[in-house]
Short mmCIF file of C-alpha atoms in Angstrom, two decimals:
data_model
loop_
_atom_site.label_atom_id
_atom_site.label_comp_id
_atom_site.label_asym_id
_atom_site.label_seq_id
_atom_site.Cartn_x
_atom_site.Cartn_y
_atom_site.Cartn_z
CA MET A 1 -0.09 0.03 -0.01
CA PRO A 2 1.10 3.42 -0.44
CA LEU A 3 2.91 5.47 1.87
CA VAL A 4 0.94 7.70 4.20
CA VAL A 5 2.14 10.83 5.40
CA CYS A 6 -0.14 12.05 8.88
CA ALA A 7 -1.79 15.48 8.01
CA ILE A 8 -0.70 17.18 11.35
CA PRO A 9 1.30 19.89 12.39
CA ASN A 10 4.61 20.90 9.88
CA VAL A 11 4.22 17.51 8.21
CA GLN A 12 6.00 17.01 4.96
CA ASN A 13 4.20 15.33 2.25
CA TYR A 14 5.95 12.60 0.67
CA THR A 15 4.72 9.54 -1.45
CA ALA A 16 6.15 6.31 -2.88
CA THR A 17 5.89 2.93 -3.29
CA SER A 18 6.09 1.01 -0.04
CA SER A 19 4.72 -2.12 1.10
CA LEU A 20 4.02 -0.36 4.33
CA SER A 21 1.73 2.72 5.64
CA VAL A 22 3.43 5.03 7.25
CA ALA A 23 2.68 7.93 9.34
CA PHE A 24 4.97 10.44 9.85
CA LEU A 25 5.25 13.53 12.71
CA VAL A 26 7.59 16.25 11.48
CA ALA A 27 8.53 19.49 13.69
CA GLY A 28 10.33 21.87 11.75
CA GLY A 29 9.11 21.15 8.28
CA THR A 30 11.83 19.22 6.79
CA CYS A 31 12.34 15.28 5.62
CA VAL A 32 15.56 16.23 3.56
CA PRO A 33 19.27 16.38 4.35
CA THR A 34 19.31 20.25 4.59
CA SER A 35 18.36 23.02 6.58
CA LEU A 36 15.34 24.76 6.42
CA PRO A 37 16.08 27.64 5.28
CA GLN A 38 17.64 25.89 2.33
CA LEU A 39 14.63 23.86 1.46
CA ALA A 40 12.22 26.31 1.89
CA LEU A 41 14.78 28.76 -0.11
CA ASN A 42 13.64 31.77 2.52
CA PRO A 43 17.22 33.87 3.09
CA LEU A 44 14.84 34.95 6.57
CA VAL A 45 12.22 33.98 9.17
CA ILE A 46 9.04 35.38 7.77
CA ILE A 47 6.95 36.48 10.11
CA VAL A 48 3.69 35.51 8.50
CA VAL A 49 4.11 31.64 9.50
CA SER A 50 0.62 30.98 8.25
CA LEU A 51 -1.07 31.49 4.39
CA PHE A 52 -4.06 32.64 6.61
CA MET A 53 -2.75 35.09 8.43
CA SER A 54 -5.54 37.91 9.94
CA THR A 55 -2.94 40.07 11.50
CA SER A 56 -2.94 42.59 9.17
CA GLU A 57 -5.04 45.82 8.04
CA TYR A 58 -5.05 44.99 4.40
CA ASN A 59 -4.82 41.28 4.45
CA LEU A 60 -8.58 40.58 5.44
CA THR A 61 -9.17 37.82 3.17
CA SER A 62 -8.40 34.19 2.87
CA GLY A 63 -8.62 31.45 0.26
CA LEU A 64 -10.75 30.17 2.58
CA CYS A 65 -12.99 33.36 3.17
CA SER A 66 -16.50 34.33 1.69
CA PHE A 67 -15.87 37.55 0.07
CA PRO A 68 -14.23 40.79 2.86
CA PRO A 69 -14.92 42.02 5.16
CA SER A 70 -15.44 38.22 6.78
CA GLY A 71 -14.99 34.83 6.37
CA ILE A 72 -12.99 31.80 7.88
CA LEU A 73 -9.58 32.48 8.87
CA THR A 74 -7.20 29.38 9.78
CA ASP A 75 -3.79 29.38 11.25
CA VAL A 76 -1.37 26.10 10.07
CA VAL A 77 0.69 26.63 13.34
CA LEU A 78 -1.39 25.18 16.92
CA ASP A 79 -1.02 26.76 20.08
CA TRP A 80 -1.31 24.91 22.79
CA PHE A 81 -4.48 22.91 22.96
CA ASP A 82 -5.63 24.17 19.64
CA ARG A 83 -7.39 21.92 17.27
CA TYR A 84 -7.21 21.44 14.02
CA GLU A 85 -10.45 22.47 11.59
CA ASP A 86 -12.58 19.90 11.26
CA HIS A 87 -11.09 18.72 7.66
CA PHE A 88 -7.39 18.49 8.74
CA GLU A 89 -8.27 16.72 11.97
CA LYS A 90 -10.46 14.05 10.28
CA ARG A 91 -7.91 13.23 7.64
CA ALA A 92 -5.09 12.85 10.71
CA ILE A 93 -6.63 10.70 12.70
CA SER A 94 -7.63 8.37 9.66
CA HIS A 95 -4.15 8.65 8.52
CA ALA A 96 -3.11 7.73 12.10
CA GLN A 97 -5.80 4.86 12.52
CA ASP A 98 -4.96 3.13 9.15
CA ALA A 99 -0.99 3.40 9.57
CA ASP A 100 1.04 0.53 10.05
CA PHE A 101 3.89 2.30 11.34
CA HIS A 102 4.60 5.85 12.73
CA LEU A 103 7.62 7.83 12.80
CA THR A 104 7.97 11.46 14.30
CA LEU A 105 10.88 13.45 14.09
CA GLY A 106 11.92 16.33 15.55
CA SER A 107 8.92 16.40 17.98
CA SER A 108 8.68 16.72 21.77
CA LEU A 109 5.27 15.74 21.47
CA HIS A 110 3.60 18.43 23.85
CA VAL A 111 1.10 20.10 22.10
CA GLU A 112 -2.24 18.66 22.28
CA PRO A 113 -4.47 16.97 20.53
CA ALA A 114 -1.71 16.75 17.71
CA CYS A 115 0.72 14.77 20.11
CA LEU A 116 -2.35 12.02 20.67
CA TYR A 117 -2.03 10.76 16.81
CA ALA A 118 0.96 8.97 17.28
CA SER A 119 -0.53 7.49 21.04
CA SER A 120 -1.70 3.66 21.14
CA GLU A 121 -4.32 5.32 23.63
CA HIS A 122 -6.21 7.43 21.44
CA TYR A 123 -5.49 6.58 17.62
CA ARG A 124 -2.53 4.46 16.91
CA ARG A 125 -2.92 0.78 16.88
CA GLU A 126 -0.93 -1.80 18.94
CA ASP A 127 0.37 -3.85 16.25
CA ALA A 128 1.70 -0.28 14.87
CA PRO A 129 5.53 0.55 15.68
CA LEU A 130 6.50 3.80 17.14
CA VAL A 131 9.68 5.21 16.39
CA ILE A 132 10.87 8.61 17.62
CA VAL A 133 13.90 10.89 16.71
CA ASN A 134 14.12 13.40 19.38
CA TYR A 135 17.21 14.98 21.20
CA GLN A 136 14.98 15.46 24.09
CA LYS A 137 12.68 12.99 25.65
CA THR A 138 9.10 12.75 24.51
CA ARG A 139 6.13 12.38 26.52
CA LEU A 140 5.25 8.87 24.40
CA ASP A 141 8.79 7.42 24.89
CA GLY A 142 7.32 4.85 27.27
CA GLU A 143 5.00 3.94 24.03
CA ALA A 144 7.44 3.84 21.52
CA THR A 145 9.69 0.85 20.17
CA VAL A 146 12.67 2.66 19.21
CA VAL A 147 13.77 6.26 20.65
CA LEU A 148 16.77 7.87 18.54
CA HIS A 149 18.55 11.01 20.35
CA CYS A 150 19.78 12.07 17.56
CA ASP A 151 19.85 14.66 13.98
CA VAL A 152 16.86 14.05 12.60
CA ASN A 153 18.67 15.25 9.07
CA LYS A 154 20.88 12.27 9.43
CA ILE A 155 17.71 10.12 9.84
CA CYS A 156 16.03 11.79 6.77
CA THR A 157 18.89 10.93 5.10
CA LYS A 158 19.04 7.42 5.59
CA LEU A 159 15.37 6.91 5.58
CA VAL A 160 15.05 8.29 1.76
CA LYS A 161 18.05 6.35 0.46
CA ARG A 162 16.50 3.09 2.19
CA LEU A 163 12.99 3.83 0.89
CA ASN A 164 14.70 4.66 -2.65
CA VAL A 165 12.33 7.83 -2.84
CA GLN A 166 13.68 10.53 -5.45
CA VAL A 167 13.57 13.92 -4.58
CA PRO A 168 13.03 15.91 -7.40
CA PRO A 169 14.46 19.79 -7.20
CA PHE A 170 12.50 22.13 -5.07
CA ILE A 171 11.15 25.23 -7.07
CA ARG A 172 10.54 28.10 -4.72
CA SER A 173 7.14 29.99 -6.48
CA PHE A 174 5.35 32.94 -5.68
CA VAL A 175 1.99 34.34 -6.62
CA MET A 176 1.70 38.21 -7.86
CA VAL A 177 -1.18 39.87 -8.30
CA GLY A 178 -2.08 43.13 -10.14
CA LEU A 179 -5.35 45.12 -10.08
CA GLN A 180 -5.66 47.82 -12.35
CA TYR A 181 -8.75 50.84 -12.39
CA SER A 182 -9.26 54.29 -12.61
CA HIS A 183 -9.01 57.08 -10.10
CA ARG A 184 -9.76 60.75 -10.52
CA GLY A 185 -8.33 61.03 -14.12
CA SER A 186 -5.47 58.88 -13.85
CA ASN A 187 -5.12 54.86 -13.81
CA LYS A 188 -4.16 53.42 -10.26
CA VAL A 189 -2.24 49.43 -10.22
CA ILE A 190 -1.93 47.78 -6.81
CA LEU A 191 0.44 45.32 -6.99
CA ARG A 192 1.09 42.60 -4.17
CA PHE A 193 3.95 40.46 -4.26
CA PRO A 194 5.91 39.31 -1.25
CA CYS A 195 9.43 39.36 -3.13
CA ILE A 196 9.83 42.73 -3.92
CA MET A 197 13.09 44.71 -2.12
CA SER A 198 13.36 47.73 -4.41
CA ILE A 199 11.36 49.27 -7.16
CA ALA A 200 12.99 51.92 -9.46
CA ILE A 201 10.35 53.57 -12.54
CA ASN A 202 12.52 53.95 -15.49
CA GLU A 203 13.78 57.07 -15.98
CA GLU A 204 12.06 58.36 -18.85
CA TYR A 205 8.76 58.38 -16.63
CA SER A 206 9.75 59.43 -13.76
CA VAL A 207 11.36 62.53 -14.95
CA SER A 208 7.68 63.31 -16.66
CA GLY A 209 6.03 62.84 -13.72
CA LYS A 210 3.49 60.35 -15.46
CA VAL A 211 3.85 57.97 -12.66
CA SER A 212 3.73 58.08 -8.92
CA HIS A 213 4.67 54.73 -6.70
CA ARG A 214 4.70 54.65 -2.77
CA CYS A 215 4.69 51.30 -0.80
CA LEU A 216 1.51 50.66 1.19
CA ASN A 217 2.68 47.45 3.07
CA MET A 218 6.26 45.71 2.82
CA THR A 219 5.60 43.02 4.43
CA GLN A 220 3.05 41.63 2.33
CA GLY A 221 4.99 43.56 -1.03
CA MET A 222 1.55 45.85 -1.60
CA HIS A 223 2.52 48.75 -3.53
CA GLU A 224 -0.04 51.60 -5.32
CA PHE A 225 1.18 53.24 -8.62
CA VAL A 226 -1.04 55.94 -9.86
CA PHE A 227 0.02 56.79 -13.79
CA THR A 228 -1.22 58.66 -16.65
CA GLY A 229 0.97 57.27 -19.20
CA ASP A 230 2.35 54.06 -19.96
CA PHE A 231 5.26 53.24 -17.79
CA GLU A 232 7.83 50.66 -17.25
CA ALA A 233 8.95 49.42 -13.52
CA VAL A 234 12.41 47.70 -12.75
CA LEU A 235 11.73 45.17 -9.59
CA LYS A 236 14.46 43.79 -7.36
CA LEU A 237 13.63 40.73 -5.91
CA TRP A 238 14.69 37.65 -3.32
CA PHE A 239 17.58 35.46 -4.60
CA ASP A 240 19.60 38.26 -6.81
CA ALA A 241 16.36 38.13 -9.53
CA GLU A 242 15.24 40.69 -10.96
CA MET A 243 11.68 41.84 -12.87
CA VAL A 244 10.43 44.34 -15.77
CA LEU A 245 7.27 45.04 -15.46
CA LYS A 246 5.49 47.03 -18.23
CA VAL A 247 1.62 48.93 -17.55
CA ARG A 248 -0.47 50.52 -20.44
CA TYR A 249 -2.69 53.44 -19.39
CA ARG A 250 -6.29 53.55 -20.52
CA HIS A 251 -8.46 56.19 -20.54
CA ASP A 252 -11.40 54.63 -19.68
CA CYS A 253 -9.97 51.66 -17.44
CA SER A 254 -12.60 49.07 -15.95
CA LEU A 255 -11.54 47.11 -12.56
CA ASN A 256 -9.28 44.10 -14.10
CA GLY A 257 -6.77 42.18 -12.73
CA LEU A 258 -4.12 39.19 -13.71
CA VAL A 259 -2.44 36.42 -11.05
CA TRP A 260 1.09 35.21 -12.25
CA ARG A 261 3.20 32.46 -10.73
CA VAL A 262 6.26 33.38 -10.37
CA SER A 263 9.79 30.90 -9.48
CA LEU A 264 12.49 32.71 -7.89
CA ALA A 265 15.23 30.32 -7.05
CA ALA A 266 15.26 26.34 -6.84
CA THR A 267 17.51 23.53 -5.08
CA ASP A 268 17.88 19.70 -5.33
CA GLY A 269 18.37 19.44 -1.40
CA VAL A 270 22.06 19.40 -1.45
CA TYR A 271 23.40 21.91 1.04
CA ASN A 272 24.99 24.84 0.17
CA ARG A 273 25.19 23.66 -3.87
CA ARG A 274 24.24 26.91 -5.57
CA ASN A 275 24.92 27.52 -9.28
CA ASN A 276 25.10 31.23 -9.48
CA THR A 277 24.75 31.75 -13.48
CA PRO A 278 21.97 34.33 -14.31
CA ILE A 279 19.57 33.14 -17.03
CA VAL A 280 17.26 36.05 -18.42
CA HIS A 281 13.52 34.95 -20.09
CA VAL A 282 11.92 37.32 -22.20
CA PHE A 283 8.04 37.33 -22.18
CA ASP A 284 5.53 38.47 -24.54
CA GLY A 285 2.34 39.62 -23.01
CA ASP A 286 -0.49 39.54 -25.17
CA VAL A 287 -3.28 39.59 -22.16
CA GLY A 288 -4.31 42.50 -19.98
CA ASP A 289 -2.63 45.65 -19.50
CA ILE A 290 0.12 44.82 -16.99
CA THR A 291 2.74 42.71 -18.62
CA VAL A 292 5.72 40.77 -17.34
CA ALA A 293 8.80 41.96 -20.00
CA ARG A 294 11.25 40.13 -18.65
CA LEU A 295 12.82 38.25 -15.77
CA THR A 296 16.24 37.47 -14.69
CA LEU A 297 17.00 34.47 -12.54
CA SER A 298 19.96 33.69 -10.61
CA TYR A 299 19.69 31.31 -7.88
CA ASN A 300 20.05 28.15 -9.46
CA ALA A 301 18.18 29.31 -12.52
CA ASN A 302 19.44 26.16 -14.66
CA MET A 303 17.04 23.96 -12.53
CA ILE A 304 13.62 26.77 -13.71
CA SER A 305 12.30 26.02 -17.27
CA MET A 306 11.05 29.10 -19.47
CA SER A 307 7.13 27.62 -17.92
CA ASP A 308 7.86 27.27 -14.86
CA ALA A 309 9.79 30.65 -14.35
CA CYS A 310 7.06 32.86 -15.01
CA SER A 311 3.21 32.25 -15.90
CA LEU A 312 -0.29 33.55 -16.15
CA THR A 313 -2.29 31.64 -13.70
CA ALA A 314 -5.57 34.24 -14.14
CA VAL A 315 -7.08 37.05 -15.08
CA LEU A 316 -9.78 39.48 -13.65
CA GLY A 317 -12.23 41.19 -15.68
CA SER A 318 -15.81 42.07 -16.76
CA GLY A 319 -14.86 41.14 -20.42
CA LYS A 320 -17.13 38.34 -22.03
CA HIS A 321 -14.13 36.86 -24.10
CA ALA A 322 -13.21 33.24 -23.45
CA ILE A 323 -9.00 32.89 -22.83
CA GLN A 324 -8.13 29.64 -24.33
CA ASP A 325 -7.04 27.17 -21.97
CA PHE A 326 -8.58 29.08 -19.14
CA GLU A 327 -11.66 28.38 -17.15
CA PRO A 328 -13.90 30.57 -15.41
CA ARG A 329 -14.15 30.37 -11.77
CA THR A 330 -17.12 31.15 -10.18
CA LEU A 331 -16.78 34.06 -7.44
CA PRO A 332 -18.17 34.59 -3.99
CA GLU A 333 -21.76 36.89 -4.53
CA SER A 334 -20.91 39.18 -2.14
CA MET A 335 -17.58 40.36 -4.40
CA SER A 336 -19.95 40.95 -7.30
CA ILE A 337 -22.00 42.66 -4.94
CA LEU A 338 -19.17 44.86 -3.51
CA CYS A 339 -17.75 45.29 -6.70
CA GLY A 340 -20.91 46.98 -7.98
CA TYR A 341 -20.74 49.55 -5.32
CA PHE A 342 -16.98 50.24 -6.17
CA CYS A 343 -17.42 51.02 -9.50
CA GLY A 344 -20.32 53.23 -8.93
CA ILE A 345 -18.98 55.05 -6.21
CA ASN A 346 -15.35 55.45 -7.84
CA SER A 347 -17.05 56.49 -11.32
CA SER A 348 -18.75 59.46 -9.39
CA GLY A 349 -15.51 61.22 -9.56
CA ASP A 350 -14.97 64.29 -7.05
CA GLY A 351 -18.42 64.90 -6.36
CA THR A 352 -21.18 63.22 -3.90
CA PHE A 353 -18.87 60.74 -2.64
CA GLU A 354 -15.97 62.64 -2.11
CA SER A 355 -17.12 65.79 -0.16
CA LEU A 356 -17.64 65.31 3.53
CA VAL A 357 -20.63 65.97 5.54
CA ASP A 358 -20.81 68.05 8.69
CA VAL A 359 -22.58 65.66 10.46
CA LYS A 360 -21.94 64.97 14.42
CA GLU A 361 -21.61 61.72 16.01
CA ASP A 362 -24.40 60.69 18.35
CA ALA A 363 -22.28 60.24 21.75
CA ASP A 364 -24.58 58.31 23.51
CA TRP A 365 -24.72 54.86 20.97
CA LEU A 366 -20.77 55.44 20.62
CA GLU A 367 -20.13 55.17 24.28
CA LYS A 368 -21.46 51.38 24.17
CA PHE A 369 -18.60 50.12 22.35
CA ASP A 370 -16.42 51.32 25.24
CA THR A 371 -17.52 48.12 26.75
CA VAL A 372 -16.57 45.69 24.14
CA ASP A 373 -13.30 43.60 24.43
CA HIS A 374 -10.68 44.19 22.24
CA MET A 375 -12.57 46.56 19.58
CA ASP A 376 -9.59 48.74 19.40
CA LEU A 377 -7.98 45.02 17.22
CA LEU A 378 -10.70 45.37 14.53
CA PRO A 379 -10.05 46.92 11.55
CA GLU A 380 -11.63 50.74 11.24
CA VAL A 381 -14.17 49.13 8.25
CA ILE A 382 -15.55 46.75 10.80
CA ARG A 383 -15.84 49.15 13.68
CA LEU A 384 -17.92 51.28 11.51
CA CYS A 385 -20.05 48.90 10.01
CA MET A 386 -20.74 47.64 13.51
CA GLY A 387 -21.38 50.69 15.14
CA LEU A 388 -23.54 51.79 12.49
CA GLY A 389 -24.98 48.16 12.79
CA LEU A 390 -26.12 49.12 16.58
CA HIS A 391 -27.46 52.43 15.64
CA ARG A 392 -29.96 50.76 13.43
CA LYS A 393 -30.80 48.14 15.86
CA LEU A 394 -29.25 45.44 13.91
CA GLY A 395 -27.03 43.99 16.99
CA ASN A 396 -26.59 45.07 20.42
CA VAL A 397 -23.44 44.95 23.55
CA CYS A 398 -24.15 42.01 26.28
CA ARG A 399 -21.51 41.42 28.38
CA ASN A 400 -18.81 42.72 26.62
CA GLN A 401 -19.67 41.23 23.37
CA PHE A 402 -21.43 42.66 19.83
CA CYS A 403 -24.02 40.60 18.96
CA ILE A 404 -25.76 40.65 15.75
CA ASP A 405 -29.61 40.21 15.73
CA LEU A 406 -30.15 37.72 12.96
CA GLU A 407 -33.93 38.06 12.58
CA ALA A 408 -33.80 42.26 12.17
CA LEU A 409 -30.74 41.57 9.74
CA LYS A 410 -32.70 39.31 7.85
CA ASN A 411 -35.47 41.83 7.43
CA ALA A 412 -33.29 44.90 6.60
CA ARG A 413 -31.12 42.02 3.87
CA ASN A 414 -34.65 41.79 2.58
CA GLY A 415 -35.49 45.29 2.16
CA SER A 416 -35.59 47.64 -0.51
CA ASN A 417 -32.48 48.33 -2.38
CA GLU A 418 -32.21 52.05 -1.55
CA VAL A 419 -28.71 52.59 -4.03
CA GLY A 420 -31.08 52.18 -7.54
CA ASN A 421 -29.73 50.15 -10.93
CA ASN A 422 -26.68 52.77 -10.49
CA PHE A 423 -25.16 50.11 -8.08
CA SER A 424 -26.25 47.08 -9.74
CA PRO A 425 -24.17 43.85 -9.17
CA CYS A 426 -20.93 44.07 -11.11
CA ASN A 427 -20.58 41.38 -14.05
CA ILE A 428 -16.97 40.71 -13.36
CA ARG A 429 -15.53 37.08 -13.93
CA LEU A 430 -12.57 35.17 -12.92
CA GLN A 431 -10.68 32.89 -15.84
CA CYS A 432 -8.10 30.45 -14.29
CA ALA A 433 -5.50 28.41 -16.13
CA ALA A 434 -6.78 24.47 -16.75
CA LYS A 435 -4.12 23.94 -15.38
CA HIS A 436 -4.01 25.44 -11.86
CA VAL A 437 -5.08 22.91 -9.05
CA PHE A 438 -6.21 24.54 -6.36
CA GLY A 439 -5.86 24.29 -2.58
CA GLU A 440 -7.95 21.30 -1.28
CA LEU A 441 -10.14 23.71 1.13
CA VAL A 442 -10.74 26.20 -1.70
CA ASP A 443 -14.02 24.12 -2.69
CA ARG A 444 -14.66 23.06 0.71
CA VAL A 445 -15.97 26.02 2.74
CA PRO A 446 -18.94 24.14 5.32
CA PRO A 447 -22.23 26.08 5.53
CA GLU A 448 -21.24 27.56 8.71
CA LEU A 449 -18.80 30.28 8.96
CA ARG A 450 -16.73 31.32 11.55
CA ILE A 451 -16.00 34.92 12.23
CA CYS A 452 -12.19 35.47 12.27
CA LEU A 453 -12.46 38.28 15.23
CA PRO A 454 -10.53 38.01 18.71
CA ARG A 455 -11.96 35.44 20.72
CA ARG A 456 -14.18 37.26 23.32
CA ILE A 457 -15.78 39.30 20.27
CA LYS A 458 -18.95 36.97 19.17
CA PRO A 459 -20.81 38.62 16.80
CA ILE A 460 -22.59 35.75 15.53
CA ALA A 461 -23.66 33.42 18.10
CA ALA A 462 -26.24 31.58 16.21
CA SER A 463 -24.72 31.63 12.81
CA ARG A 464 -24.14 27.87 12.61
CA VAL A 465 -27.53 27.45 12.06
CA ASN A 466 -28.31 29.66 9.09
CA SER A 467 -27.06 29.73 5.49
CA PHE A 468 -25.77 33.10 5.54
CA ASN A 469 -22.31 34.96 6.78
CA PRO A 470 -24.11 37.27 9.18
CA LEU A 471 -21.08 39.99 9.24
CA ASP A 472 -20.67 39.68 5.74
CA ALA A 473 -24.53 40.31 5.81
CA LEU A 474 -24.35 43.13 8.18
CA PHE A 475 -21.50 44.62 5.93
CA CYS A 476 -23.41 44.72 3.11
CA SER A 477 -26.57 46.16 4.38
CA MET A 478 -24.64 48.97 5.99
CA LEU A 479 -22.58 49.88 3.02
CA ARG A 480 -25.95 49.82 0.80
CA ASP A 481 -27.99 51.96 3.31
CA SER A 482 -25.01 54.25 3.30
CA ILE A 483 -24.74 55.21 0.13
CA GLY A 484 -28.31 55.61 -0.23
CA ALA A 485 -27.90 57.84 2.74
CA ILE A 486 -25.29 60.31 0.74
CA LEU A 487 -27.24 59.80 -2.72
CA GLU A 488 -30.76 61.01 -1.15
CA ARG A 489 -28.78 64.01 1.08
CA ARG A 490 -30.11 62.15 4.43
CA VAL A 491 -27.04 61.51 6.26
CA ARG A 492 -27.22 61.44 9.93
CA PHE A 493 -23.95 60.34 10.63
CA SER A 494 -20.25 60.97 9.79
CA SER A 495 -19.89 57.15 10.40
CA GLU A 496 -21.94 56.60 7.04
CA MET A 497 -19.50 58.90 5.20
CA ALA A 498 -16.53 57.29 6.60
CA LEU A 499 -17.32 53.93 5.76
CA VAL A 500 -18.21 54.75 2.22
CA GLN A 501 -14.62 55.99 1.71
CA ARG A 502 -12.87 53.78 3.45
CA PHE A 503 -14.31 50.91 1.51
CA LYS A 504 -13.60 53.13 -1.69
CA SER A 505 -10.05 52.77 -0.08
CA ASP A 506 -9.67 49.53 0.59
CA PHE A 507 -11.81 47.52 -1.84
CA PRO A 508 -8.69 47.40 -4.46
CA LYS A 509 -7.03 45.76 -1.45
CA TRP A 510 -9.46 43.30 -0.26
CA VAL A 511 -9.45 41.88 -4.13
CA VAL A 512 -5.55 41.90 -4.55
CA CYS A 513 -5.61 40.00 -0.97
CA TYR A 514 -8.22 37.63 -1.85
CA LEU A 515 -6.86 36.46 -5.23
CA ALA A 516 -3.45 35.93 -3.23
CA ASP A 517 -4.82 33.68 -0.95
CA LEU A 518 -7.13 32.49 -3.30
CA PHE A 519 -3.86 30.75 -5.29
CA GLU A 520 -1.43 30.27 -2.40
CA CYS A 521 -3.99 28.13 -0.76
CA ARG A 522 -2.51 24.54 -0.42
#
């Protein structure tokens, strides 16, 4: 039967032909004879340890989300006594029960319940041997058939050779997302690529003043370009790589985006083996207004083919034209709704939605939030949304928590649409490369959605019996009502204007983060 790897924290996945079914528990995330930085090709420890971290102001979404500003966010690093999401936990238990042999590598086996997968008192069969490789003692040493206090890398080297596992070269790839839209007579591009070290605008364009650039978030590699003509930018990247981007200006630019898979380095697993000979790849981009013109690789570039170096993965736009070898993918309904709101607001120019309304807040209902735990940790757009929900009696504060009135929210959600036909849902579509394989959880979002807020804020106590995401519905309702109030000149609270303005500023960043997380999800 096949070699099986137990899906528990930091598990390295390998598959080979064997007469045994084996469960591995690995700490440190490496099962090859080399150090972790060499294996992962990370020149430094990245502070984002999970693909689904929600610690950044701009990273409001995940590949597991209903569209922003809410949804399921999960972290692959378990804290003490934290359980996996149901999907992972059930799979881990199943593999642990089926395994004929258990091998734990570099784990102290102290974090519950993950450490229980290898225990015969819980999931390991009595006839399935357990071998532990770790420098320190572990809580399961008494159950183990063999305990080895030695270097994990040496054991991995011997194990891979004995099983005759051929480890292919590892190519370190990243997702790059570019979103373009009209902005006050100019075009704006939001670029998200975490590998960017510096950006230089071609002197021809920077001198003429046709383009301006600023970094929005260095950790995420979020950059903004505002321009009134075509321009070219040179990106210095990790691993001594360099990319040249060309961007075209369009007078009437609708919201559109592109997603690329970019490979910057490779390794064959041999420690400190590196070929520094640069290889230049030149591309002819014929899709979209943002194109990768040239990519220079230097870190074992000889192991990376041109097709792997840079490939277009997805196209986001309102056009009906089908792209060859691309397949349409359904987007969350709320994305279409919010996109319609954004396009309507954005096309209004410097008129209705740009002017501030001199309205003072009602301090009485604002003071109610003073007792809500961790309120200051929430993004501003969520605080504004919850405040307006409280004013409209769609929620209340109870025991230091904000709770949504689900019945009142449903009635408000099904009420008349005050925004009108000018803000109808946008006909935007996402086309993905047919060869792209999405992460297994992308299409397995359960009908009951957890809200990703600090632990003591529970705005959706009864959400598990409902078919919609309450905070998502609350946000769409409050945004719709605020837009309607501004259009009809009946704004009562400055929060209504602030919510619309904040939404206009943040929505493109939400879309970029959503696309990045969607294609990074594994």
